[in-house]
mmCIF file of C-alpha atoms in Angstrom:
data_model
loop_
_atom_site.group_PDB
_atom_site.id
_atom_site.type_symbol
_atom_site.label_atom_id
_atom_site.label_comp_id
_atom_site.label_asym_id
_atom_site.label_seq_id
_atom_site.Cartn_x
_atom_site.Cartn_y
_atom_site.Cartn_z
ATOM 1 C CA ALA A 1 0.400 -0.169 0.025
ATOM 2 C CA PHE A 2 1.173 3.301 -1.035
ATOM 3 C CA GLY A 3 0.139 6.424 0.662
ATOM 4 C CA GLN A 4 1.166 9.882 1.621
ATOM 5 C CA VAL A 5 1.907 11.673 5.475
ATOM 6 C CA VAL A 6 0.088 15.342 4.881
ATOM 7 C CA ILE A 7 2.068 17.364 7.850
ATOM 8 C CA GLY A 8 3.081 20.959 7.870
ATOM 9 C CA PRO A 9 2.240 23.936 10.310
ATOM 10 C CA PRO A 10 -1.243 25.705 11.320
ATOM 11 C CA GLY A 11 -2.582 27.351 7.378
ATOM 12 C CA SER A 12 0.062 25.572 5.683
ATOM 13 C CA GLY A 13 -2.813 23.865 3.494
ATOM 14 C CA LYS A 14 -3.069 20.569 4.222
ATOM 15 C CA THR A 15 -6.764 19.706 3.948
ATOM 16 C CA THR A 16 -6.682 21.765 0.804
ATOM 17 C CA TYR A 17 -3.737 19.790 -1.082
ATOM 18 C CA CYS A 18 -5.475 16.513 0.210
ATOM 19 C CA HIS A 19 -8.557 17.714 -1.687
ATOM 20 C CA GLY A 20 -7.012 18.861 -4.734
ATOM 21 C CA MET A 21 -4.365 15.698 -5.098
ATOM 22 C CA GLN A 22 -8.183 13.560 -4.129
ATOM 23 C CA GLU A 23 -9.467 14.533 -7.477
ATOM 24 C CA PHE A 24 -6.247 14.893 -9.226
ATOM 25 C CA MET A 25 -5.141 11.554 -8.671
ATOM 26 C CA GLY A 26 -8.712 10.528 -9.373
ATOM 27 C CA ARG A 27 -8.619 11.648 -13.044
ATOM 28 C CA LEU A 28 -5.506 9.395 -13.251
ATOM 29 C CA GLY A 29 -7.856 6.275 -12.460
ATOM 30 C CA ARG A 30 -5.991 6.021 -8.709
ATOM 31 C CA LYS A 31 -8.445 4.484 -6.100
ATOM 32 C CA VAL A 32 -8.266 7.461 -3.437
ATOM 33 C CA THR A 33 -8.440 6.751 0.609
ATOM 34 C CA VAL A 34 -8.321 10.199 2.158
ATOM 35 C CA VAL A 35 -7.821 9.465 5.905
ATOM 36 C CA ASN A 36 -8.388 12.725 8.794
ATOM 37 C CA LEU A 37 -6.014 12.390 11.596
ATOM 38 C CA ASP A 38 -6.841 16.221 12.705
ATOM 39 C CA PRO A 39 -9.608 15.737 15.275
ATOM 40 C CA ALA A 40 -9.565 19.237 15.315
ATOM 41 C CA ASN A 41 -10.889 19.611 11.554
ATOM 42 C CA GLU A 42 -14.602 19.858 11.740
ATOM 43 C CA THR A 43 -14.963 20.831 8.205
ATOM 44 C CA MET A 44 -13.323 18.795 5.142
ATOM 45 C CA PRO A 45 -13.658 19.566 1.586
ATOM 46 C CA TYR A 46 -12.384 16.055 0.564
ATOM 47 C CA GLN A 47 -14.446 12.711 0.815
ATOM 48 C CA CYS A 48 -13.264 10.927 3.619
ATOM 49 C CA SER A 49 -13.046 7.143 3.966
ATOM 50 C CA VAL A 50 -11.362 7.300 7.689
ATOM 51 C CA ASP A 51 -12.112 10.037 10.475
ATOM 52 C CA ILE A 52 -10.247 10.399 13.515
ATOM 53 C CA ALA A 53 -13.494 11.463 14.894
ATOM 54 C CA GLU A 54 -15.218 8.420 15.273
ATOM 55 C CA LEU A 55 -12.748 7.147 17.662
ATOM 56 C CA ILE A 56 -11.910 11.157 19.482
ATOM 57 C CA THR A 57 -12.370 14.416 18.873
ATOM 58 C CA LEU A 58 -10.163 17.774 20.638
ATOM 59 C CA PRO A 59 -13.357 19.496 21.787
ATOM 60 C CA ASP A 60 -14.720 16.575 24.158
ATOM 61 C CA VAL A 61 -10.443 16.048 25.295
ATOM 62 C CA MET A 62 -10.344 19.246 26.578
ATOM 63 C CA ASP A 63 -13.910 19.570 28.001
ATOM 64 C CA SER A 64 -13.712 16.496 29.671
ATOM 65 C CA LEU A 65 -9.734 16.593 30.728
ATOM 66 C CA LYS A 66 -9.356 20.729 30.531
ATOM 67 C CA LEU A 67 -6.681 20.455 28.844
ATOM 68 C CA GLY A 68 -5.861 23.786 25.816
ATOM 69 C CA PRO A 69 -5.677 23.274 22.240
ATOM 70 C CA ASN A 70 -2.179 22.509 21.943
ATOM 71 C CA GLY A 71 -1.973 19.804 24.961
ATOM 72 C CA GLY A 72 -5.422 17.983 23.860
ATOM 73 C CA LEU A 73 -4.073 17.231 20.693
ATOM 74 C CA ILE A 74 -1.136 15.573 21.793
ATOM 75 C CA TYR A 75 -3.597 13.311 24.330
ATOM 76 C CA CYS A 76 -5.353 12.580 21.197
ATOM 77 C CA MET A 77 -2.725 11.444 18.881
ATOM 78 C CA GLU A 78 -1.488 9.454 22.250
ATOM 79 C CA TYR A 79 -5.139 7.891 22.135
ATOM 80 C CA LEU A 80 -4.831 6.478 18.694
ATOM 81 C CA GLU A 81 -1.214 5.421 19.228
ATOM 82 C CA ALA A 82 -2.741 3.215 22.411
ATOM 83 C CA ASN A 83 -5.769 2.225 19.806
ATOM 84 C CA PHE A 84 -4.117 1.816 17.182
ATOM 85 C CA ASP A 85 -5.885 -1.051 16.262
ATOM 86 C CA TRP A 86 -8.962 0.799 15.900
ATOM 87 C CA LEU A 87 -7.239 2.100 12.809
ATOM 88 C CA GLN A 88 -6.374 -1.071 11.213
ATOM 89 C CA GLU A 89 -9.593 -2.563 11.066
ATOM 90 C CA LYS A 90 -10.529 0.946 9.187
ATOM 91 C CA LEU A 91 -7.707 0.820 6.612
ATOM 92 C CA ALA A 92 -8.211 -2.584 5.750
ATOM 93 C CA ALA A 93 -11.876 -2.216 3.877
ATOM 94 C CA PHE A 94 -9.547 -0.109 1.544
ATOM 95 C CA LYS A 95 -7.337 -2.528 0.440
ATOM 96 C CA GLY A 96 -5.270 -1.935 -2.429
ATOM 97 C CA HIS A 97 -6.638 1.934 -2.520
ATOM 98 C CA TYR A 98 -3.573 4.920 -2.268
ATOM 99 C CA TYR A 99 -3.731 6.675 1.389
ATOM 100 C CA LEU A 100 -3.784 10.392 1.645
ATOM 101 C CA PHE A 101 -3.570 11.164 5.636
ATOM 102 C CA ASP A 102 -4.385 14.504 6.450
ATOM 103 C CA CYS A 103 -2.641 15.101 10.066
ATOM 104 C CA PRO A 104 -2.800 18.132 12.453
ATOM 105 C CA GLY A 105 -1.096 20.969 12.336
ATOM 106 C CA GLN A 106 0.986 21.653 15.988
ATOM 107 C CA VAL A 107 4.463 21.654 14.852
ATOM 108 C CA GLU A 108 5.929 19.669 17.537
ATOM 109 C CA LEU A 109 4.143 16.450 16.390
ATOM 110 C CA TYR A 110 7.035 16.363 14.337
ATOM 111 C CA THR A 111 9.843 17.936 15.433
ATOM 112 C CA HIS A 112 10.314 16.092 19.453
ATOM 113 C CA HIS A 113 6.586 14.175 19.902
ATOM 114 C CA ASP A 114 6.866 10.373 19.072
ATOM 115 C CA ALA A 115 3.330 9.597 19.293
ATOM 116 C CA LEU A 116 2.849 11.000 15.317
ATOM 117 C CA LYS A 117 6.146 8.713 14.693
ATOM 118 C CA ASN A 118 5.341 5.840 16.245
ATOM 119 C CA ILE A 119 2.000 5.962 13.899
ATOM 120 C CA PHE A 120 3.895 5.768 11.150
ATOM 121 C CA ALA A 121 6.398 3.324 12.093
ATOM 122 C CA HIS A 122 3.477 0.278 12.943
ATOM 123 C CA LEU A 123 1.805 1.555 8.937
ATOM 124 C CA VAL A 124 5.363 0.630 7.857
ATOM 125 C CA LYS A 125 5.107 -2.447 9.390
ATOM 126 C CA TRP A 126 2.333 -3.211 7.631
ATOM 127 C CA ASN A 127 3.826 -2.400 4.530
ATOM 128 C CA PHE A 128 3.063 0.651 3.824
ATOM 129 C CA ARG A 129 5.037 2.200 1.156
ATOM 130 C CA LEU A 130 4.771 6.177 3.286
ATOM 131 C CA ALA A 131 6.053 9.537 2.155
ATOM 132 C CA ALA A 132 5.962 12.890 4.457
ATOM 133 C CA VAL A 133 4.738 16.022 2.175
ATOM 134 C CA HIS A 134 6.130 19.059 4.580
ATOM 135 C CA LEU A 135 3.890 21.913 3.849
ATOM 136 C CA VAL A 136 5.372 25.365 4.043
ATOM 137 C CA ASP A 137 3.176 28.962 3.289
ATOM 138 C CA SER A 138 5.198 30.290 0.425
ATOM 139 C CA HIS A 139 4.780 33.361 2.405
ATOM 140 C CA TYR A 140 7.865 32.709 4.566
ATOM 141 C CA CYS A 141 10.668 33.672 1.579
ATOM 142 C CA THR A 142 9.729 36.836 1.767
ATOM 143 C CA ASP A 143 11.174 37.404 5.141
ATOM 144 C CA PRO A 144 14.362 36.062 5.666
ATOM 145 C CA GLY A 145 14.400 35.416 9.333
ATOM 146 C CA LYS A 146 11.393 33.781 8.488
ATOM 147 C CA PHE A 147 12.795 31.531 6.083
ATOM 148 C CA ILE A 148 15.557 30.322 8.651
ATOM 149 C CA SER A 149 13.213 29.248 10.907
ATOM 150 C CA VAL A 150 11.517 27.059 8.484
ATOM 151 C CA LEU A 151 14.695 25.475 6.649
ATOM 152 C CA CYS A 152 15.245 24.707 10.814
ATOM 153 C CA THR A 153 12.039 23.113 11.306
ATOM 154 C CA SER A 154 11.866 21.300 7.950
ATOM 155 C CA LEU A 155 15.015 20.129 8.946
ATOM 156 C CA SER A 156 13.978 18.635 12.010
ATOM 157 C CA THR A 157 11.281 17.155 10.954
ATOM 158 C CA MET A 158 12.819 15.063 8.535
ATOM 159 C CA LEU A 159 14.785 13.504 11.422
ATOM 160 C CA HIS A 160 12.421 12.647 13.486
ATOM 161 C CA VAL A 161 9.263 11.626 11.328
ATOM 162 C CA GLU A 162 12.372 9.298 9.655
ATOM 163 C CA LEU A 163 10.357 8.951 6.388
ATOM 164 C CA PRO A 164 11.228 9.351 2.719
ATOM 165 C CA HIS A 165 10.418 13.550 2.765
ATOM 166 C CA VAL A 166 9.418 15.411 0.535
ATOM 167 C CA ASN A 167 9.248 19.447 1.687
ATOM 168 C CA VAL A 168 6.686 21.481 -0.675
ATOM 169 C CA LEU A 169 6.385 25.467 -0.515
ATOM 170 C CA SER A 170 2.327 25.557 -0.716
ATOM 171 C CA LYS A 171 0.378 28.441 -2.082
ATOM 172 C CA MET A 172 2.452 29.527 -4.947
ATOM 173 C CA ASP A 173 -0.464 31.508 -6.665
ATOM 174 C CA LEU A 174 -0.348 34.030 -3.588
ATOM 175 C CA ILE A 175 3.259 34.571 -3.616
ATOM 176 C CA GLU A 176 3.163 37.884 -5.475
ATOM 177 C CA GLN A 177 0.436 39.395 -2.635
ATOM 178 C CA TYR A 178 3.051 38.646 0.072
ATOM 179 C CA GLY A 179 5.487 41.322 -0.972
ATOM 180 C CA LYS A 180 8.910 41.302 -3.322
ATOM 181 C CA LEU A 181 11.523 38.616 -2.823
ATOM 182 C CA ALA A 182 15.187 39.469 -2.508
ATOM 183 C CA PHE A 183 16.233 36.448 -4.901
ATOM 184 C CA ASN A 184 14.854 34.105 -7.655
ATOM 185 C CA LEU A 185 12.713 31.757 -6.471
ATOM 186 C CA ASP A 186 14.677 28.670 -7.633
ATOM 187 C CA TYR A 187 17.725 30.051 -4.400
ATOM 188 C CA TYR A 188 14.565 29.341 -2.371
ATOM 189 C CA THR A 189 13.805 25.611 -3.355
ATOM 190 C CA GLU A 190 16.933 24.856 -3.768
ATOM 191 C CA VAL A 191 18.436 26.063 -0.657
ATOM 192 C CA LEU A 192 21.632 27.688 -2.355
ATOM 193 C CA ASP A 193 24.534 29.146 -0.867
ATOM 194 C CA LEU A 194 22.484 30.444 2.541
ATOM 195 C CA SER A 195 25.658 33.675 3.425
ATOM 196 C CA TYR A 196 24.135 35.870 1.088
ATOM 197 C CA LEU A 197 20.756 35.027 3.305
ATOM 198 C CA VAL A 198 22.084 36.154 6.761
ATOM 199 C CA ASP A 199 24.353 39.451 4.695
ATOM 200 C CA HIS A 200 20.747 40.746 3.326
ATOM 201 C CA LEU A 201 19.263 39.347 7.263
ATOM 202 C CA ALA A 202 22.358 41.359 8.945
ATOM 203 C CA SER A 203 20.183 44.668 6.713
ATOM 204 C CA ASP A 204 18.310 44.612 9.134
ATOM 205 C CA PRO A 205 19.335 46.920 12.916
ATOM 206 C CA PHE A 206 17.710 44.080 15.011
ATOM 207 C CA PHE A 207 18.873 40.829 13.753
ATOM 208 C CA ARG A 208 22.132 42.436 13.068
ATOM 209 C CA ASN A 209 23.094 41.818 16.901
ATOM 210 C CA TYR A 210 22.159 37.380 15.950
ATOM 211 C CA ARG A 211 24.431 37.654 12.858
ATOM 212 C CA ARG A 212 26.568 35.105 14.457
ATOM 213 C CA LEU A 213 23.901 32.928 15.853
ATOM 214 C CA ASN A 214 21.941 32.924 12.303
ATOM 215 C CA GLU A 215 25.527 31.774 10.746
ATOM 216 C CA LYS A 216 25.708 29.253 13.106
ATOM 217 C CA LEU A 217 22.453 28.084 12.035
ATOM 218 C CA VAL A 218 22.631 28.496 8.682
ATOM 219 C CA GLU A 219 25.841 25.950 8.754
ATOM 220 C CA VAL A 220 23.903 23.496 10.661
ATOM 221 C CA ILE A 221 21.297 23.494 7.860
ATOM 222 C CA GLU A 222 23.606 23.671 5.096
ATOM 223 C CA ASP A 223 26.474 21.040 6.573
ATOM 224 C CA TYR A 224 22.572 17.981 6.543
ATOM 225 C CA SER A 225 22.303 19.208 3.428
ATOM 226 C CA LEU A 226 19.206 17.849 3.031
ATOM 227 C CA VAL A 227 16.149 20.753 2.326
ATOM 228 C CA SER A 228 14.993 21.672 -0.998
ATOM 229 C CA PHE A 229 11.675 22.497 -1.959
ATOM 230 C CA VAL A 230 9.212 21.537 -4.622
ATOM 231 C CA PRO A 231 6.698 24.956 -5.457
ATOM 232 C CA LEU A 232 3.305 24.033 -5.478
ATOM 233 C CA ASN A 233 0.098 25.596 -6.605
ATOM 234 C CA VAL A 234 -2.370 23.318 -6.305
ATOM 235 C CA GLN A 235 -5.048 24.974 -8.567
ATOM 236 C CA ASP A 236 -1.966 24.469 -11.429
ATOM 237 C CA LYS A 237 -2.260 21.018 -13.106
ATOM 238 C CA GLN A 238 1.631 20.591 -13.813
ATOM 239 C CA SER A 239 2.864 22.097 -10.383
ATOM 240 C CA MET A 240 0.302 19.443 -8.751
ATOM 241 C CA ARG A 241 1.433 16.710 -11.370
ATOM 242 C CA GLN A 242 5.509 18.067 -10.611
ATOM 243 C CA VAL A 243 4.890 17.431 -6.789
ATOM 244 C CA MET A 244 3.087 13.953 -7.453
ATOM 245 C CA GLN A 245 6.185 12.608 -9.138
ATOM 246 C CA ALA A 246 8.189 13.950 -6.545
ATOM 247 C CA VAL A 247 6.494 11.717 -4.007
ATOM 248 C CA ASP A 248 5.542 8.820 -6.450
ATOM 249 C CA LYS A 249 9.653 8.708 -6.281
ATOM 250 C CA ALA A 250 10.256 9.123 -2.321
ATOM 251 C CA ASN A 251 7.430 6.265 -1.369
ATOM 252 C CA GLY A 252 8.492 4.814 -4.828
ATOM 253 C CA TYR A 253 4.863 3.614 -6.200
ATOM 254 C CA SER A 254 6.932 5.345 -9.478
ATOM 255 C CA PHE A 255 8.600 1.847 -9.732
ATOM 256 C CA GLY A 256 5.836 0.083 -9.578
ATOM 257 C CA GLU A 257 3.531 -1.561 -12.035
ATOM 258 C CA GLN A 258 0.390 0.303 -10.922
ATOM 259 C CA GLU A 259 0.426 2.341 -13.326
ATOM 260 C CA HIS A 260 2.125 3.633 -17.104
ATOM 261 C CA ARG A 261 5.878 4.805 -16.442
ATOM 262 C CA SER A 262 6.731 7.413 -18.753
ATOM 263 C CA LEU A 263 10.749 7.990 -19.611
ATOM 264 C CA GLU A 264 10.631 11.154 -18.147
ATOM 265 C CA ALA A 265 9.921 9.625 -14.720
ATOM 266 C CA LEU A 266 12.205 6.917 -15.607
ATOM 267 C CA MET A 267 14.961 9.195 -16.298
ATOM 268 C CA SER A 268 14.062 11.561 -12.970
ATOM 269 C CA ALA A 269 14.257 8.295 -11.375
ATOM 270 C CA ALA A 270 17.265 6.888 -13.103
ATOM 271 C CA VAL A 271 19.380 10.224 -11.859
ATOM 272 C CA GLY A 272 17.979 11.035 -9.179
ATOM 273 C CA ALA A 273 16.865 14.479 -9.591
ATOM 274 C CA ASP A 274 13.179 15.708 -10.019
ATOM 275 C CA PHE A 275 13.687 17.985 -13.207
ATOM 276 C CA HIS A 276 11.666 21.251 -11.109
ATOM 277 C CA PHE A 277 13.216 23.234 -12.783
ATOM 278 C CA THR A 278 11.372 23.904 -15.788
ATOM 279 C CA SER A 279 8.070 24.381 -12.979
ATOM 280 C CA THR A 280 10.378 27.193 -10.795
ATOM 281 C CA LEU A 281 10.790 28.745 -13.739
ATOM 282 C CA ALA A 282 7.665 29.088 -14.833
ATOM 283 C CA VAL A 283 6.624 30.080 -11.059
ATOM 284 C CA GLN A 284 9.084 32.886 -11.464
ATOM 285 C CA GLU A 285 8.142 34.312 -14.571
ATOM 286 C CA ARG A 286 4.525 34.496 -13.169
ATOM 287 C CA TYR A 287 6.418 36.031 -10.290
ATOM 288 C CA VAL A 288 8.186 38.211 -12.289
ATOM 289 C CA GLN A 289 5.800 39.181 -14.581
ATOM 290 C CA SER A 290 3.270 40.431 -11.977
ATOM 291 C CA GLN A 291 5.773 42.760 -9.655
ATOM 292 C CA ASP A 292 6.413 44.163 -13.290
ATOM 293 C CA LYS A 293 2.924 44.947 -14.236
ATOM 294 C CA ALA A 294 2.905 46.325 -10.585
ATOM 295 C CA VAL A 295 5.625 48.990 -11.320
ATOM 296 C CA GLU A 296 4.029 49.771 -15.054
ATOM 297 C CA GLU A 297 0.845 50.671 -12.832
ATOM 298 C CA GLU A 298 2.926 52.925 -10.024
ATOM 299 C CA VAL A 299 4.776 54.587 -12.930
ATOM 300 C CA MET A 300 1.243 55.348 -14.817
ATOM 301 C CA ASP A 301 -0.123 56.856 -11.731
ATOM 302 C CA LEU A 302 2.860 59.273 -11.260
#
């Protein structure tokens, strides 16, 4: 059984991604089952086959145990881990399907708490071929400080979850609304020489005092050399296809016989690259065009 565990901070677009990917894969002929593991998720736009709300809900935990939302989520995940046979029984009804696991939006669950990590490990023991899809809002690219923080969070999540990992910059269709990027988009997706980002950050009087700290954080990120991003616009079919190909390679689906494998997919796997340059370039061109249009409008106003 192949699948994706969709993780990331609150508001990064996990539920929207699951809805879009379910529809996209459905058009390709895949049987897709979406599993909601977020006990706080009350409105789901996708067709949900397995819902954790049948086992436990966050409002009930908060009311009965007098916990806050963060403590309540941790309790819910520990409760799911303790009642793992419930999840096993539910998933057994959809044998042969492709699974999308919509996970909670609490960062601590992926960086240092073990409940979800253990749940994923149990799924792997059941011969689930899973890949973690870590969504990050693209607006963090417009702030160097926030982007370094996102890189640290992504790296910590990759090391803790212990699954094949695909980091995704979501909401790329809105990036022009967030402000001007200091560098080209491929600088952020490929996480190129971060010393330029530290220099750019030092131009801010507040961050100038923390330059040494930022340099050390950047060194850790570059020493591991694990983090890179795939740009995603859920409304763009080509963008969804690029993300799907990256995930299919990560969880091994592209090496199976479930569907026809194109020459591009085979070559992409053979050389160890996904050829994301084309998709990144297309997003960059749209971003530059929107920036040029904004400048033209300002000139016209003057």
